[in-house]
C-alpha cells in the first residue's frame, strides 16, 4: 500500500492510500484530495441529516401528521422515515391509517428495516384484521372469575397435537403454566404443551389448565362451551402420572412415575428380574412377569399404554400357542 500526502478541498492536510497501476495513481490521488477530509465530510453528513430531519418536522406539521413520541433523536429520524413513507404511498389507504395510528417513533424506526415497504403494508393489514377478529371471538367466549386479578384474557386453543395458551407477557402467568409442562413457542407466540397418550385428551387438559387459571384470578377463553363448563366446575379427568410402558428395543415393560416415592420404588424392585435404568429413570421388568406387574399396577394406581397392553397380549398368545410335547419318562 502506498501513502500520499496532500491537501483536501477543505484545506486540511492528510494522507491517502492509493494502489494500482502507477500511471493511474496521480489521477486517483487528485480525486481523493478534491473532496472534504474525512472529519469534515462526516460533519457535513451529520449537518445534512439534522437539516433533513428539521425539514421533515416542518413538513409533518404542515401535512397534519400526529406528533411522535420517543427520545429527541428517535423522533427526529422517525419523522424523516415517515415522510419518505408518505411520499412513496401517498394514495394508499392503509398507509394513511398507519400514519394516523402509529405515533411511537420506534415503530417507524423498525419499519425502516423492512426492505420492501409494500410487503410491510400487506403484513400490517393482515395482522390487524386477524387481531380484530381474534378480539371479537375472545369477547364472545371469555369467562372471568369473580376475583379477577389479571389483565386481558388467556385464550386456550387446540392446534394439531398441541394445546396452546395465548396471553400477554406476564410473570404470574408464566410461573403458573411453566411447572405444568408448558413451553414457549417463538413462532406462534404462545405457551404450548404437546398432547399424547400419557397427557390425556385435549378437553381434559384444557379444562384443567383453564380451571387453574380461573382459580388464580385469570380470565379465560376456550372456544367450546362444554369444556368451559368443565373448567369452571373443575370437572375433568386428572392427568395420570404413573405409567407402565413397553420398551420395544429391549422387550421389557418399563415403570414410570413422576413424583418421587420410595414406597413405589421398593415395591417395583421386589418384582423378580426388575432392573433400575438410571439413564431413562425407570424400572424395567421382563414381560414374562406381567402378573406381578399387574398386581403392582393395581396397588399403586398405574395405567398401561396401548403398546404395553399389546406386548402383554402378544406374550400370552405365544405362551398359549407354544407346541406342547409329550416327554418320555
Ligand atoms: Zn477538513
Tab-separated table of N, CA and C in Angstrom, residues 96 116 118 195 280 324:
chain	number	residue	atom	x	y	z
A	96	UNK	N	-52.149	5.581	4.971
A	96	UNK	CA	-52.778	6.716	5.669
A	96	UNK	C	-53.112	6.348	7.108
A	116	UNK	N	-38.811	-4.207	1.777
A	116	UNK	CA	-39.945	-3.859	0.942
A	116	UNK	C	-41.057	-3.279	1.802
A	118	UNK	N	-43.818	-2.250	0.706
A	118	UNK	CA	-45.073	-2.786	0.172
A	118	UNK	C	-45.444	-4.050	0.953
A	195	UNK	N	-49.661	-32.907	23.285
A	195	UNK	CA	-50.542	-33.908	23.883
A	195	UNK	C	-50.221	-35.283	23.315
A	280	UNK	N	-32.741	-43.774	31.846
A	280	UNK	CA	-34.115	-43.423	31.481
A	280	UNK	C	-34.979	-43.110	32.702
A	324	UNK	N	-46.930	-78.119	22.509
A	324	UNK	CA	-46.809	-78.955	23.706
A	324	UNK	C	-46.319	-80.332	23.273
